């Protein structure tokens, strides 16, 4: 099998995986609504490990923004080993996210939560027969996210869509929940339109460091894309909140640095100005956003535009494919195999 055989297939099949996941979520719609109706939880904690921790960061920010509930995210190891500095009082819903459903830290965090009678557990995974999918009061399983590769792509984006669906339903936004069905078609278009740009950037041997900027509901996604670049291509890769980049990390900008901005609409101008600063320092920039960004003072940037016409709350998954492809192509250009990243296993199991 050639290097990247599975990862390529998994990245490009995301739209189909999303369609199947959304059908599964629609079948669980009433269970999802009843969970909140029956328990009236005051706060939500999202948890996972590695990619699924970053997914939890993104899910917590979006869910709080949409529902007004206090939402936070922790690595599962923090909940397991440091419950005193992570769990809070009040009726809590714990949303545990895991591709495999058997990561030890995640299982132990859930067991500690249940043993402490801290609230209600909802699990979200891709494998129904695994331990996690038996622990929750509600266990959502999205098998279309299953994958062969170690580094998550299709699993991450499908599970992330699952948390977006939760936020829409718990916010009473059935209209946005229904609009999610339009996401896969836009995803397909983004993959087709920008595959060559992602390949060009991924294969650019003149780049030696990557910065991923994202804020609010997009910060966790910036962390995930940075991890993809690290896992797949063994490159210097770091995520930052947009405005934080000026407070030190900007010192690392050179002509061999690519800064990828997950630009919002709501704060597009502020975020664009950070990318302008990077361009002024001679850094390379890729701006990913919904619409064409106003031309900036430092010449044109390389841009990815979704043009989805969808609400900002439900279209964040569209930031993932191009970033995944840049990491994927860089891995191949370095002669690595993104299907089997160096030093990594697909599941971390502890004794
Ligand atoms: C969690 C995880 C992945 C990581 C690697 C090792 O797995 O840390 O996020 O990319 O594959 O396992 P899971 O709990 O989501 O199955």
mmCIF file of N, CA, C and O in Angstrom, residues 208-251:
data_model
loop_
_atom_site.group_PDB
_atom_site.id
_atom_site.type_symbol
_atom_site.label_atom_id
_atom_site.label_comp_id
_atom_site.label_asym_id
_atom_site.label_seq_id
_atom_site.Cartn_x
_atom_site.Cartn_y
_atom_site.Cartn_z
ATOM 1 N N UNK A 208 9.159 25.959 6.749
ATOM 2 C CA UNK A 208 9.696 25.095 7.818
ATOM 3 C C UNK A 208 8.984 25.277 9.146
ATOM 4 O O UNK A 208 9.372 24.706 10.162
ATOM 5 N N UNK A 209 7.943 26.110 9.160
ATOM 6 C CA UNK A 209 7.174 26.269 10.411
ATOM 7 C C UNK A 209 5.760 26.726 10.072
ATOM 8 O O UNK A 209 5.557 27.436 9.087
ATOM 9 N N UNK A 210 4.820 26.308 10.920
ATOM 10 C CA UNK A 210 3.408 26.552 10.617
ATOM 11 C C UNK A 210 2.709 27.075 11.866
ATOM 12 O O UNK A 210 2.904 26.517 12.960
ATOM 13 N N UNK A 211 1.956 28.147 11.703
ATOM 14 C CA UNK A 211 1.176 28.708 12.807
ATOM 15 C C UNK A 211 -0.289 28.702 12.401
ATOM 16 O O UNK A 211 -0.637 29.119 11.303
ATOM 17 N N UNK A 212 -1.131 28.204 13.324
ATOM 18 C CA UNK A 212 -2.561 28.068 13.057
ATOM 19 C C UNK A 212 -3.310 28.985 14.001
ATOM 20 O O UNK A 212 -3.219 28.808 15.223
ATOM 21 N N UNK A 213 -3.988 29.970 13.483
ATOM 22 C CA UNK A 213 -4.669 30.960 14.320
ATOM 23 C C UNK A 213 -6.174 30.780 14.268
ATOM 24 O O UNK A 213 -6.759 30.659 13.186
ATOM 25 N N UNK A 214 -6.774 30.700 15.454
ATOM 26 C CA UNK A 214 -8.224 30.544 15.550
ATOM 27 C C UNK A 214 -8.692 31.028 16.910
ATOM 28 O O UNK A 214 -7.979 30.872 17.897
ATOM 29 N N UNK A 215 -9.867 31.642 16.958
ATOM 30 C CA UNK A 215 -10.392 32.141 18.232
ATOM 31 C C UNK A 215 -11.831 31.714 18.433
ATOM 32 O O UNK A 215 -12.484 31.271 17.481
ATOM 33 N N UNK A 216 -12.309 31.820 19.681
ATOM 34 C CA UNK A 216 -13.686 31.432 19.985
ATOM 35 C C UNK A 216 -13.933 29.981 19.586
ATOM 36 O O UNK A 216 -13.104 29.112 19.872
ATOM 37 N N UNK A 217 -15.027 29.684 18.888
ATOM 38 C CA UNK A 217 -15.337 28.292 18.520
ATOM 39 C C UNK A 217 -14.323 27.658 17.567
ATOM 40 O O UNK A 217 -14.376 26.471 17.298
ATOM 41 N N UNK A 218 -13.412 28.454 17.033
ATOM 42 C CA UNK A 218 -12.424 27.951 16.076
ATOM 43 C C UNK A 218 -11.063 27.663 16.712
ATOM 44 O O UNK A 218 -10.156 27.150 16.065
ATOM 45 N N UNK A 219 -10.895 28.007 17.968
ATOM 46 C CA UNK A 219 -9.565 27.848 18.594
ATOM 47 C C UNK A 219 -9.198 26.366 18.707
ATOM 48 O O UNK A 219 -8.098 25.963 18.362
ATOM 49 N N UNK A 220 -10.177 25.556 19.130
ATOM 50 C CA UNK A 220 -9.906 24.123 19.238
ATOM 51 C C UNK A 220 -9.595 23.514 17.888
ATOM 52 O O UNK A 220 -8.787 22.589 17.776
ATOM 53 N N UNK A 221 -10.194 24.047 16.845
ATOM 54 C CA UNK A 221 -9.945 23.530 15.489
ATOM 55 C C UNK A 221 -8.532 23.903 15.030
ATOM 56 O O UNK A 221 -7.858 23.127 14.350
ATOM 57 N N UNK A 222 -8.074 25.102 15.422
ATOM 58 C CA UNK A 222 -6.687 25.498 15.118
ATOM 59 C C UNK A 222 -5.711 24.561 15.823
ATOM 60 O O UNK A 222 -4.711 24.120 15.230
ATOM 61 N N UNK A 223 -6.040 24.196 17.070
ATOM 62 C CA UNK A 223 -5.194 23.250 17.812
ATOM 63 C C UNK A 223 -5.153 21.901 17.098
ATOM 64 O O UNK A 223 -4.100 21.274 16.973
ATOM 65 N N UNK A 224 -6.295 21.448 16.606
ATOM 66 C CA UNK A 224 -6.367 20.154 15.934
ATOM 67 C C UNK A 224 -5.557 20.163 14.645
ATOM 68 O O UNK A 224 -4.795 19.234 14.376
ATOM 69 N N UNK A 225 -5.698 21.223 13.844
ATOM 70 C CA UNK A 225 -4.962 21.267 12.575
ATOM 71 C C UNK A 225 -3.458 21.354 12.832
ATOM 72 O O UNK A 225 -2.660 20.749 12.113
ATOM 73 N N UNK A 226 -3.084 22.054 13.895
ATOM 74 C CA UNK A 226 -1.666 22.106 14.258
ATOM 75 C C UNK A 226 -1.157 20.718 14.632
ATOM 76 O O UNK A 226 -0.058 20.307 14.231
ATOM 77 N N UNK A 227 -1.974 19.962 15.353
ATOM 78 C CA UNK A 227 -1.582 18.599 15.734
ATOM 79 C C UNK A 227 -1.455 17.717 14.498
ATOM 80 O O UNK A 227 -0.536 16.904 14.382
ATOM 81 N N UNK A 228 -2.352 17.891 13.524
ATOM 82 C CA UNK A 228 -2.274 17.109 12.273
ATOM 83 C C UNK A 228 -0.925 17.331 11.606
ATOM 84 O O UNK A 228 -0.245 16.392 11.191
ATOM 85 N N UNK A 229 -0.523 18.616 11.514
ATOM 86 C CA UNK A 229 0.745 18.947 10.856
ATOM 87 C C UNK A 229 1.908 18.288 11.606
ATOM 88 O O UNK A 229 2.834 17.734 11.006
ATOM 89 N N UNK A 230 1.840 18.324 12.914
ATOM 90 C CA UNK A 230 2.895 17.732 13.752
ATOM 91 C C UNK A 230 2.912 16.220 13.599
ATOM 92 O O UNK A 230 3.944 15.607 13.317
ATOM 93 N N UNK A 231 1.726 15.587 13.765
ATOM 94 C CA UNK A 231 1.642 14.119 13.741
ATOM 95 C C UNK A 231 2.043 13.570 12.365
ATOM 96 O O UNK A 231 2.809 12.626 12.253
ATOM 97 N N UNK A 232 1.503 14.176 11.316
ATOM 98 C CA UNK A 232 1.701 13.603 9.989
ATOM 99 C C UNK A 232 3.072 13.944 9.402
ATOM 100 O O UNK A 232 3.682 13.128 8.725
ATOM 101 N N UNK A 233 3.566 15.177 9.640
ATOM 102 C CA UNK A 233 4.773 15.600 8.914
ATOM 103 C C UNK A 233 5.961 15.928 9.809
ATOM 104 O O UNK A 233 7.006 16.355 9.298
ATOM 105 N N UNK A 234 5.814 15.766 11.115
ATOM 106 C CA UNK A 234 6.943 16.012 12.023
ATOM 107 C C UNK A 234 7.507 17.416 11.830
ATOM 108 O O UNK A 234 8.722 17.623 11.781
ATOM 109 N N UNK A 235 6.606 18.407 11.674
ATOM 110 C CA UNK A 235 7.042 19.787 11.442
ATOM 111 C C UNK A 235 6.822 20.634 12.684
ATOM 112 O O UNK A 235 5.966 20.325 13.529
ATOM 113 N N UNK A 236 7.515 21.781 12.733
ATOM 114 C CA UNK A 236 7.272 22.788 13.766
ATOM 115 C C UNK A 236 5.894 23.369 13.497
ATOM 116 O O UNK A 236 5.675 23.983 12.438
ATOM 117 N N UNK A 237 4.961 23.173 14.429
ATOM 118 C CA UNK A 237 3.584 23.604 14.199
ATOM 119 C C UNK A 237 2.956 24.009 15.522
ATOM 120 O O UNK A 237 3.069 23.261 16.501
ATOM 121 N N UNK A 238 2.371 25.215 15.553
ATOM 122 C CA UNK A 238 1.810 25.702 16.819
ATOM 123 C C UNK A 238 0.495 26.440 16.591
ATOM 124 O O UNK A 238 0.389 27.195 15.630
ATOM 125 N N UNK A 239 -0.484 26.260 17.492
ATOM 126 C CA UNK A 239 -1.743 27.005 17.407
ATOM 127 C C UNK A 239 -1.751 28.180 18.360
ATOM 128 O O UNK A 239 -1.088 28.143 19.406
ATOM 129 N N UNK A 240 -2.444 29.260 17.986
ATOM 130 C CA UNK A 240 -2.593 30.400 18.888
ATOM 131 C C UNK A 240 -3.965 31.014 18.701
ATOM 132 O O UNK A 240 -4.547 30.923 17.613
ATOM 133 N N UNK A 241 -4.473 31.663 19.762
ATOM 134 C CA UNK A 241 -5.606 32.572 19.571
ATOM 135 C C UNK A 241 -5.103 33.702 18.666
ATOM 136 O O UNK A 241 -3.946 34.130 18.791
ATOM 137 N N UNK A 242 -5.988 34.188 17.805
ATOM 138 C CA UNK A 242 -5.554 35.191 16.821
ATOM 139 C C UNK A 242 -4.741 36.336 17.444
ATOM 140 O O UNK A 242 -3.585 36.581 17.110
ATOM 141 N N UNK A 243 -5.385 37.046 18.399
ATOM 142 C CA UNK A 243 -4.757 38.283 18.893
ATOM 143 C C UNK A 243 -3.532 37.991 19.770
ATOM 144 O O UNK A 243 -2.669 38.836 19.963
ATOM 145 N N UNK A 244 -3.483 36.775 20.285
ATOM 146 C CA UNK A 244 -2.349 36.376 21.126
ATOM 147 C C UNK A 244 -1.061 36.298 20.322
ATOM 148 O O UNK A 244 0.042 36.403 20.854
ATOM 149 N N UNK A 245 -1.202 36.132 19.000
ATOM 150 C CA UNK A 245 -0.012 35.912 18.174
ATOM 151 C C UNK A 245 0.946 37.102 18.229
ATOM 152 O O UNK A 245 2.159 36.952 18.129
ATOM 153 N N UNK A 246 0.355 38.302 18.443
ATOM 154 C CA UNK A 246 1.209 39.505 18.503
ATOM 155 C C UNK A 246 2.033 39.554 19.799
ATOM 156 O O UNK A 246 3.031 40.243 19.881
ATOM 157 N N UNK A 247 1.570 38.828 20.810
ATOM 158 C CA UNK A 247 2.185 38.955 22.144
ATOM 159 C C UNK A 247 3.320 37.956 22.319
ATOM 160 O O UNK A 247 3.318 37.149 23.250
ATOM 161 N N UNK A 248 4.243 37.957 21.367
ATOM 162 C CA UNK A 248 5.421 37.098 21.502
ATOM 163 C C UNK A 248 5.637 36.149 20.356
ATOM 164 O O UNK A 248 6.660 36.201 19.669
ATOM 165 N N UNK A 249 4.683 35.230 20.095
ATOM 166 C CA UNK A 249 4.912 34.229 19.050
ATOM 167 C C UNK A 249 5.237 34.832 17.685
ATOM 168 O O UNK A 249 5.945 34.220 16.883
ATOM 169 N N UNK A 250 4.764 36.022 17.422
ATOM 170 C CA UNK A 250 5.026 36.710 16.144
ATOM 171 C C UNK A 250 6.536 36.818 15.876
ATOM 172 O O UNK A 250 6.974 36.934 14.730
ATOM 173 N N UNK A 251 7.330 36.720 16.936
ATOM 174 C CA UNK A 251 8.789 36.850 16.755
ATOM 175 C C UNK A 251 9.323 35.745 15.846
ATOM 176 O O UNK A 251 10.389 35.885 15.248
#
